[in-house]
Tab-separated table of C-alpha atoms in Angstrom:
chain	number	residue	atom	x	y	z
A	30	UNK	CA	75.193	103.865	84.123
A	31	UNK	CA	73.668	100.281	85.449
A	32	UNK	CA	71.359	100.691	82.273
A	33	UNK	CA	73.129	98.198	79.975
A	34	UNK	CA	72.885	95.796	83.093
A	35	UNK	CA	69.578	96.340	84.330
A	36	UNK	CA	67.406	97.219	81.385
A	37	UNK	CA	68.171	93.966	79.060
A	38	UNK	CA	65.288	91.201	79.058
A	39	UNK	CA	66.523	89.019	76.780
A	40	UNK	CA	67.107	85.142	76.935
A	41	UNK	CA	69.375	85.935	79.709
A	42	UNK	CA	67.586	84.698	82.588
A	43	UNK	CA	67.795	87.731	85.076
A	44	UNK	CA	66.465	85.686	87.756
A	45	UNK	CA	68.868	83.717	89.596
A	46	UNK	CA	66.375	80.663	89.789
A	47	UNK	CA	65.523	80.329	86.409
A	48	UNK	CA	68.864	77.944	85.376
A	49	UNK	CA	68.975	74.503	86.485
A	50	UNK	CA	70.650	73.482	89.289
A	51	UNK	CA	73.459	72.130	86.874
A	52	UNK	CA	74.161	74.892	85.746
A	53	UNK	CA	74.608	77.202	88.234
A	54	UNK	CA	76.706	74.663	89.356
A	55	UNK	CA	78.858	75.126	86.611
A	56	UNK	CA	79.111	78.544	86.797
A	57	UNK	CA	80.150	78.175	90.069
A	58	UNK	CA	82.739	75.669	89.894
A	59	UNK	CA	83.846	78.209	86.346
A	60	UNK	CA	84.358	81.338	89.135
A	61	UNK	CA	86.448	78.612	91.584
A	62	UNK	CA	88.323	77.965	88.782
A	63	UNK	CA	88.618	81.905	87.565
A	64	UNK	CA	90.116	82.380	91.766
A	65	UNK	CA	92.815	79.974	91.394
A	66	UNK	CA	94.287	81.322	87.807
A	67	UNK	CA	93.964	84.666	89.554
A	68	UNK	CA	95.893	83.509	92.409
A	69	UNK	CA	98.584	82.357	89.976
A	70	UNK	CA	98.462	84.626	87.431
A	71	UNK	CA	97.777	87.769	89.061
A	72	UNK	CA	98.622	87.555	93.261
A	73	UNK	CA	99.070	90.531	95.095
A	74	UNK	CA	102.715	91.324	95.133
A	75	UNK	CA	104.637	90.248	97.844
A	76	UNK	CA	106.608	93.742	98.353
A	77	UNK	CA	102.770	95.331	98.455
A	78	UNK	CA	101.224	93.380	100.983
A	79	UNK	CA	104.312	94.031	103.004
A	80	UNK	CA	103.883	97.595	102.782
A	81	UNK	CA	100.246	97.343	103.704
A	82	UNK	CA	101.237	95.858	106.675
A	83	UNK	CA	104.219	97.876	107.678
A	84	UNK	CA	100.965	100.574	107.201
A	85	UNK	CA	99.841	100.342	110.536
A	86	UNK	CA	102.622	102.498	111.377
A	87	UNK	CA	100.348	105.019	110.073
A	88	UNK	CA	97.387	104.671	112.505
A	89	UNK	CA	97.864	107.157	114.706
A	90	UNK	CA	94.598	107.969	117.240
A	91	UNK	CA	96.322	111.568	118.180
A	92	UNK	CA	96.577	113.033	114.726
A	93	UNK	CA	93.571	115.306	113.531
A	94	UNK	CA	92.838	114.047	109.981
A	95	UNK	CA	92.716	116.926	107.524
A	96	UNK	CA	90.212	115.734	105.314
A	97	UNK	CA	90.461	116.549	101.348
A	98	UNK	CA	87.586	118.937	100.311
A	99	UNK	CA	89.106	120.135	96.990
A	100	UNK	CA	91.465	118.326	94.125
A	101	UNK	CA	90.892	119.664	90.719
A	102	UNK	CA	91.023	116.095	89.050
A	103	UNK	CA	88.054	115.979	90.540
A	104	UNK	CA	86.377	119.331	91.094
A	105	UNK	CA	87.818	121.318	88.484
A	106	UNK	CA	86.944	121.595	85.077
A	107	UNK	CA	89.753	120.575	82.776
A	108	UNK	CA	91.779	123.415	80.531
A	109	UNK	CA	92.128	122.314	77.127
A	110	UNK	CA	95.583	121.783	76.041
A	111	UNK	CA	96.876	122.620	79.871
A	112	UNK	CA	98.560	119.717	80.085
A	113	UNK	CA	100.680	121.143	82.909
A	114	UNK	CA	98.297	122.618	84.844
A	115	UNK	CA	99.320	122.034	88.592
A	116	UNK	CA	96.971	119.739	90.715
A	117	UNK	CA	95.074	121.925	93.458
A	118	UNK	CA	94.385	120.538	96.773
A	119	UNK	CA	92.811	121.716	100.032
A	120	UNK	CA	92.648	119.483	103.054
A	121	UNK	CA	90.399	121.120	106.294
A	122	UNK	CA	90.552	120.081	110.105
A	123	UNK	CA	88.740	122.341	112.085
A	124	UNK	CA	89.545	125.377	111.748
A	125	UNK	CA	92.706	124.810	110.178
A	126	UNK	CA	93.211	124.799	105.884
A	127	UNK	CA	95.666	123.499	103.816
A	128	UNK	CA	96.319	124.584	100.365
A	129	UNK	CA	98.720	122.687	97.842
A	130	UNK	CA	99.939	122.700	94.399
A	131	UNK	CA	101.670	120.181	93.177
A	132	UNK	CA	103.354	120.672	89.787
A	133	UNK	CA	105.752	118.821	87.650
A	134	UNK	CA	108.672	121.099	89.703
A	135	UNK	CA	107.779	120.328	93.554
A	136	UNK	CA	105.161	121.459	95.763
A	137	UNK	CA	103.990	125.008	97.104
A	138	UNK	CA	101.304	125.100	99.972
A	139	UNK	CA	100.041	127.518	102.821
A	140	UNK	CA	98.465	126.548	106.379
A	141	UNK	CA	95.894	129.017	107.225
A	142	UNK	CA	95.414	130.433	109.126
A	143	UNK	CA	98.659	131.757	108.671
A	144	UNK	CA	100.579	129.997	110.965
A	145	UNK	CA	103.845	128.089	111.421
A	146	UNK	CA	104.256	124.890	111.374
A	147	UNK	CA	106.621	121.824	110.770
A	148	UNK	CA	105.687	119.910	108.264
A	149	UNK	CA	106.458	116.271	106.723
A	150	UNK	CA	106.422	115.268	103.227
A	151	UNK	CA	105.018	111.499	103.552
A	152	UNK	CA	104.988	108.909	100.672
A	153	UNK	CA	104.887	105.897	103.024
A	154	UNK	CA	104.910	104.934	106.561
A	155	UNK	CA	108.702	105.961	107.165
A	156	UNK	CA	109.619	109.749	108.692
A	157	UNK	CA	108.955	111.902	105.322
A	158	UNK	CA	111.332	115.028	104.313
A	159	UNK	CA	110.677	117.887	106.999
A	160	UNK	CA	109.937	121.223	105.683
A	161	UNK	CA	109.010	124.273	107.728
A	162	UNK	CA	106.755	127.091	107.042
A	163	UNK	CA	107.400	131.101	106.903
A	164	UNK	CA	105.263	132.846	109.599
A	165	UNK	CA	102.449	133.518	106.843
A	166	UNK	CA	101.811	129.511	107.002
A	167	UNK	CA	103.611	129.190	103.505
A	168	UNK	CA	105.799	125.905	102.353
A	169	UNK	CA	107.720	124.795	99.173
A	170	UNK	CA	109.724	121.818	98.613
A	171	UNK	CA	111.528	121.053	95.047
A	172	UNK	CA	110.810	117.742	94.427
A	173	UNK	CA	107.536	116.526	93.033
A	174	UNK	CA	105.987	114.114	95.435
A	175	UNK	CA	104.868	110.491	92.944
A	176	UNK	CA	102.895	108.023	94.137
A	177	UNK	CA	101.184	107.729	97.671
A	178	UNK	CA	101.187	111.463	99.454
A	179	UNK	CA	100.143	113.005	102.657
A	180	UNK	CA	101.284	115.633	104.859
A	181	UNK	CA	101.991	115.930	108.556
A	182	UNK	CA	101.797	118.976	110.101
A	183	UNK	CA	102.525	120.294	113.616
A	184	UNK	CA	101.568	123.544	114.625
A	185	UNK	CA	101.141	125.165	117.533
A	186	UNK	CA	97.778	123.085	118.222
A	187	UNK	CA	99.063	119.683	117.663
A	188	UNK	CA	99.389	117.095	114.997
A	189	UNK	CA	97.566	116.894	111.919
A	190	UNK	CA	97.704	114.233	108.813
A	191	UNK	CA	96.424	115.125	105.512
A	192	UNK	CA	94.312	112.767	103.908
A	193	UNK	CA	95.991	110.088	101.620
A	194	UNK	CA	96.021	110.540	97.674
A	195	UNK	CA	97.865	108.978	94.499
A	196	UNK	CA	99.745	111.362	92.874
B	118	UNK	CA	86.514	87.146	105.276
B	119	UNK	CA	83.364	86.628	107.709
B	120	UNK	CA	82.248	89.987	108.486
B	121	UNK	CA	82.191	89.785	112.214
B	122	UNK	CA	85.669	88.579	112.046
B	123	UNK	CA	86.775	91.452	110.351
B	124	UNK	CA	84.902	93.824	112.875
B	125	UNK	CA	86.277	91.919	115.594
B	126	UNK	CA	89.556	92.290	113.821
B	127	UNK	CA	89.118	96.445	113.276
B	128	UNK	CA	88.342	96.938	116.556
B	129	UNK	CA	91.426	95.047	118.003
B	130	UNK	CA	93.737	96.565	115.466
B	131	UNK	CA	92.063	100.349	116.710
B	132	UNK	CA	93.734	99.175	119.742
B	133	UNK	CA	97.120	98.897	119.082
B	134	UNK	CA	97.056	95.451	118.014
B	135	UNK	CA	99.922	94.724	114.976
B	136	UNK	CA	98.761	90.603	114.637
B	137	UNK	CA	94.847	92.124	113.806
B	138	UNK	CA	96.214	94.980	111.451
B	139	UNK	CA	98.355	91.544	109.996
B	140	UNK	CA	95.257	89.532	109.937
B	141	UNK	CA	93.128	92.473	108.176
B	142	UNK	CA	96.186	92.995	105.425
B	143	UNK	CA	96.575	89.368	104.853
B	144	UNK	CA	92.283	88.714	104.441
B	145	UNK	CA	91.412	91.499	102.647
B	146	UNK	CA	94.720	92.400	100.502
B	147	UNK	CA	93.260	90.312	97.747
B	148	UNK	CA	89.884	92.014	97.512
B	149	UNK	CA	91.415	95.271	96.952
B	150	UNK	CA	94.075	94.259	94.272
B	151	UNK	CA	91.236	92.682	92.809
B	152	UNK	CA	89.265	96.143	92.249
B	153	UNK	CA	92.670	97.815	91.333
B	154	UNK	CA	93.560	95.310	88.598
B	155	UNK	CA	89.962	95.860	87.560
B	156	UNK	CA	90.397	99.307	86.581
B	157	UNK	CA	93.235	98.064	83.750
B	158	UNK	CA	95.304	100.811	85.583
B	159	UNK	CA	99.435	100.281	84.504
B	160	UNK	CA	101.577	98.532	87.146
B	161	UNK	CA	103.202	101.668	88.700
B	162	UNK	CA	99.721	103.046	88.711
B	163	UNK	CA	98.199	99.887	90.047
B	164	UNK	CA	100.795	99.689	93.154
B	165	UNK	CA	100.426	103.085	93.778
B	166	UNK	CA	96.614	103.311	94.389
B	167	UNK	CA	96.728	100.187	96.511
B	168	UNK	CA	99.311	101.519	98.903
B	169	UNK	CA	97.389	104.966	99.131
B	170	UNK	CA	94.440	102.617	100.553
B	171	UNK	CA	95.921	100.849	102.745
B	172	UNK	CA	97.777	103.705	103.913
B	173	UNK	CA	94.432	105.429	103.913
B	174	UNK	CA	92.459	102.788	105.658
B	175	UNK	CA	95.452	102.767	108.425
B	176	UNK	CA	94.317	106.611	108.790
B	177	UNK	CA	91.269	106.051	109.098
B	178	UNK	CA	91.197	102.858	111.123
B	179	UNK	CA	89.756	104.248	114.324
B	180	UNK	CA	87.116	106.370	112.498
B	181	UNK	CA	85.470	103.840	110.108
B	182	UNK	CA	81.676	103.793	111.322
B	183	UNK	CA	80.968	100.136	110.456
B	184	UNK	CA	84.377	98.153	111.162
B	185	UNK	CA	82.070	95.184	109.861
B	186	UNK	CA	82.058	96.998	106.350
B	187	UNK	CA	85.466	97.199	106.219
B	188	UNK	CA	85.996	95.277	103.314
B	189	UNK	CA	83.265	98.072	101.323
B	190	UNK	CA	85.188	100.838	102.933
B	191	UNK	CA	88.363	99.423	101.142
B	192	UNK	CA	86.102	98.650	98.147
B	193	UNK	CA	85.035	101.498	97.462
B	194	UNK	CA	88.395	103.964	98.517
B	195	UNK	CA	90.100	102.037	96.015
B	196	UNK	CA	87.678	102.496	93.421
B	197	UNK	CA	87.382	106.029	93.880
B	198	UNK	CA	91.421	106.152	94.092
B	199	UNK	CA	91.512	104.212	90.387
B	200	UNK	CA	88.741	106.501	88.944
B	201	UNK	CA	91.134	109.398	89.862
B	202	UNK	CA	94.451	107.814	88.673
B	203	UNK	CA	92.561	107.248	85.467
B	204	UNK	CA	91.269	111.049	85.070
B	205	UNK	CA	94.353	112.894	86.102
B	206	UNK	CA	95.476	114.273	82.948
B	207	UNK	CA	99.140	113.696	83.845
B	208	UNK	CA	98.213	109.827	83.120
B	209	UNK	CA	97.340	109.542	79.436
B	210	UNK	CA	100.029	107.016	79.052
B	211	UNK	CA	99.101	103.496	78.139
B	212	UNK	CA	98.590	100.689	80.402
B	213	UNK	CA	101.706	98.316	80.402
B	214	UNK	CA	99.586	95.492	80.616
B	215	UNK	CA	101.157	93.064	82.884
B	216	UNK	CA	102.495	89.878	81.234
B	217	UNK	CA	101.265	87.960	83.672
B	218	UNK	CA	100.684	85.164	80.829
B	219	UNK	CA	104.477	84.534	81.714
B	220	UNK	CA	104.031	84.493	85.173
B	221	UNK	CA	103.109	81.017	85.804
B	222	UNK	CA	104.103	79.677	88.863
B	223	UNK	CA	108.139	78.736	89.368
B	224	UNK	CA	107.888	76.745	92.661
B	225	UNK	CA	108.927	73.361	90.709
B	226	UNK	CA	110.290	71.690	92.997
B	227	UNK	CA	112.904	68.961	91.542
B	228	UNK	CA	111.552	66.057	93.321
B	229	UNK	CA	108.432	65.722	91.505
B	230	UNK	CA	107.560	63.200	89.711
B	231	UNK	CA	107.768	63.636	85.587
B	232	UNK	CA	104.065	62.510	85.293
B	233	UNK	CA	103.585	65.749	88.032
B	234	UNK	CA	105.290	67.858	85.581
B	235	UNK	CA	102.970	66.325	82.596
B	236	UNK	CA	100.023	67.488	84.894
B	237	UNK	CA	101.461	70.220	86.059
B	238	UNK	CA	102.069	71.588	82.611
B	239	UNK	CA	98.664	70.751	81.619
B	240	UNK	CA	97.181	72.565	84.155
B	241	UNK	CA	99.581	75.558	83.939
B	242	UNK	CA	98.070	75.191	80.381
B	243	UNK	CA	94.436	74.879	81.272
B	244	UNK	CA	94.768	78.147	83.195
B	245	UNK	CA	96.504	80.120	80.903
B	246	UNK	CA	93.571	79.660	78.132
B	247	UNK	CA	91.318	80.675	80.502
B	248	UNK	CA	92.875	83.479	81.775
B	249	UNK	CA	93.230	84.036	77.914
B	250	UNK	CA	89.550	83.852	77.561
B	251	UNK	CA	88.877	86.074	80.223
B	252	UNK	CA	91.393	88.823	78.761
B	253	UNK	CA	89.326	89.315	76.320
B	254	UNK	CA	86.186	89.394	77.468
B	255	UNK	CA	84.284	92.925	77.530
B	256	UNK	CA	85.020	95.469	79.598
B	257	UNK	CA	82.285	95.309	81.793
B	258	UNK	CA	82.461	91.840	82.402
B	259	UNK	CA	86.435	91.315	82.715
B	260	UNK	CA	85.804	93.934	85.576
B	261	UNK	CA	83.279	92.269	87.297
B	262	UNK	CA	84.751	88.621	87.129
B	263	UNK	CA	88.212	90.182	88.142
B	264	UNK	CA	86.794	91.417	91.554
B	265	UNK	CA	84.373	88.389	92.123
B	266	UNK	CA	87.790	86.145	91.482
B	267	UNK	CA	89.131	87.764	94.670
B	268	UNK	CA	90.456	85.442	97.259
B	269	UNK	CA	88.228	85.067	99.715
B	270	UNK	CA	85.194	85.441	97.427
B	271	UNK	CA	84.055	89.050	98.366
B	272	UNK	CA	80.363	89.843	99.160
B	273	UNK	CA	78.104	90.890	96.691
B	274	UNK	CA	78.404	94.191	99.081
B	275	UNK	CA	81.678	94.905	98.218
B	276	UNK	CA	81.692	93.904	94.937
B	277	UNK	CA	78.811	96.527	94.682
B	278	UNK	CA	80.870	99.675	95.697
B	279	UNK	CA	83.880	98.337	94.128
B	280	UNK	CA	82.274	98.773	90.832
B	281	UNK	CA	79.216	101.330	91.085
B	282	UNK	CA	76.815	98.271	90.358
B	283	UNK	CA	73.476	97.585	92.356
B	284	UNK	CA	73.746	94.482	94.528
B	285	UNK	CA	70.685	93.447	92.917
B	286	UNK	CA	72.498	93.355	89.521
B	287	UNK	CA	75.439	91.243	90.096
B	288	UNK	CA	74.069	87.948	90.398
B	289	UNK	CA	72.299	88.153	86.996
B	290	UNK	CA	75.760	89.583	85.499
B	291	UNK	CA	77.540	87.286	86.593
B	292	UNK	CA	76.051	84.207	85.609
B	293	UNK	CA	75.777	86.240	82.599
B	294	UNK	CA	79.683	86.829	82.298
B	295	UNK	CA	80.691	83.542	83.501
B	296	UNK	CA	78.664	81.966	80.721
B	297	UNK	CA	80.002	83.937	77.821
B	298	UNK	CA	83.432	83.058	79.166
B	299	UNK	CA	82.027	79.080	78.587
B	300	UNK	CA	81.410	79.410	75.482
B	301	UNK	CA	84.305	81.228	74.280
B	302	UNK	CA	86.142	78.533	76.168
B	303	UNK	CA	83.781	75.779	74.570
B	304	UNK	CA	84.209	77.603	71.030
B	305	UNK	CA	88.211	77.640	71.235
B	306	UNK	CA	87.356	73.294	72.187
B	307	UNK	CA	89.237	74.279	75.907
B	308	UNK	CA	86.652	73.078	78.099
């Protein structure tokens, strides 16, 4: 992939001492000027860097972190002309897996080991929309989670958070 | 940001700190937009996948191994997060490419001078034709110059796992990119 960068030994000096001092001067003061349109033209939104700050809410030392081994953007292959197909997750702490499915309808999961557990549907740092599990670990809720998910779960064994995905 | 200041910073916010979390939002907010608005992702997509960092990095706060690489670890989740966005099959729609050509700055403030506005306008202009410029560079280097543009400059560290280029390769790139911008500037006679 760095091939069209690397491999090219043309005029371009690909030495960063080769151009005169002017030059790279130039260039410089070019970039300087590049970081001030961008700050203009393209700032980070105001309401966004407040919600990365409200964030911190999030940091939470007691939580287990359920880390996200599977998601079939990734890991699967694609299915022609699925264009439907739900999104598979699985998040593992420990001994503890999560399985979810999100589809275009809501969300389906299961904790196993089958357990129960209380569960949080989180799309920020605010309380999310409680759900509970049957006593074979399984969950549904009927709204489709968009944008910035996780899940909190408490079982018997204490908390644990889901890692953090765009959906 | 200095990387021992944003170390310092991790390790403060670990500890319950809000002002450090504050701090680390406020110094390294830019760098990540930067990489998201890299990726040409839409605007819903684009806010998205920088709050699911953030979030993320919250997470993972006390767990990050080198709270001096901070800025890479943010780097790099938000690249990965973009790369997602952009396969996920449920996202073939188009980018609504920002206007941000209309978005030039409305603080006018009514006291200033008209020979203020005159420069003022012909700055707002100068920019724009860059920014222009820049638009429609290629791909490859409209991606690089949009993270390097990131307030404060990022290292060539982060700009390395931002974008899956070798450190080694950036500094020949860029002088690379920012000279084919020059001359498409000097060609349009907006230099």
């Amino acid at each position: 992939m760095d091939d069209d960068v690397n491999g090219t030994h043309g005029m371009d000096d690909m030495d960063g001492e080769a151009p005169l001092d002017g030059e790279d001067l130039d260039l410089d003061l070019l970039e300087e000027e590049l970081r001030r349109a961008a700050a203009v033209l393209d700032p980070v939104p105001a309401e966004l860097r407040r919600m990365a700050v409200e964030a911190f809410a999030l940091h939470d030392l007691e939580a287990r972190l359920a880390e996200l081994t599977f998601d079939s953007v990734v890991d699967a292959i694609p299915v022609r002309g699925a264009v439907d197909a739900p999104r598979m997750l699985t998040f593992h702490a420990g001994g503890v897996t999560v399985d979810v499915e999100l589809t275009a309808h809501g969300l389906m999961g299961q904790v196993l080991p089958p357990q129960q557990a209380r569960i949080e549907v989180l799309t920020g740092p605010h309380p999310g929309e409680p759900l509970a599990t049957d006593d074979m670990g399984r969950f549904t809720h009927d709204r489709p989670p968009a944008g910035p998910f996780a899940l909190r779960l408490r079982t018997g064994e204490g908390v644990l958070v889901t890692d953090w995905l765009t959906v | 940001m200095d990387r021992a200041h944003v170390g310092a910073l991790v390790q403060t916010a670990v500890d319950g700190d809000a002002a450090a979390w504050k701090a680390l939002v406020e110094g390294l907010s830019p760098l990540v937009w930067s990489v998201v608005r890299a990726h040409r992702l839409s605007d819903a997509d684009a806010h998205e996948v920088y709050q699911t960092v953030w979030f993320r990095f919250a997470q993972h706060l006390g767990r990050i191994r080198e709270p001096d690489k901070a800025g890479s670890w943010l780097a790099s989740t938000a690249r990965h997060e973009c790369l997602k966005v952009l396969k996920s099959l449920r996202r073939l729609t188009p980018t609504d490419d920002p206007q941000v050509l209309d978005r030039i700055s409305e603080d006018r403030t009514p006291e200033q001078s008209f020979l203020d506005l005159e420069e003022a306008a012909a700055e707002s202009e100068r920019i724009r034709r860059l920014w222009q410029e820049f638009e429609e560079l290629g791909e490859r280097c409209r991606q690089l110059l949009r993270v390097l543009m990131a307030t404060p400059p990022p290292s060539y560290q982060e700009v390395s796992v931002a974008l899956g280029i070798a450190v080694g390769s950036i500094g020949p790139l860029r002088q690379r990119c920012l000279r084919r911008l020059r001359a498409r500037l000097e060609a349009r006679g907006a230099v």
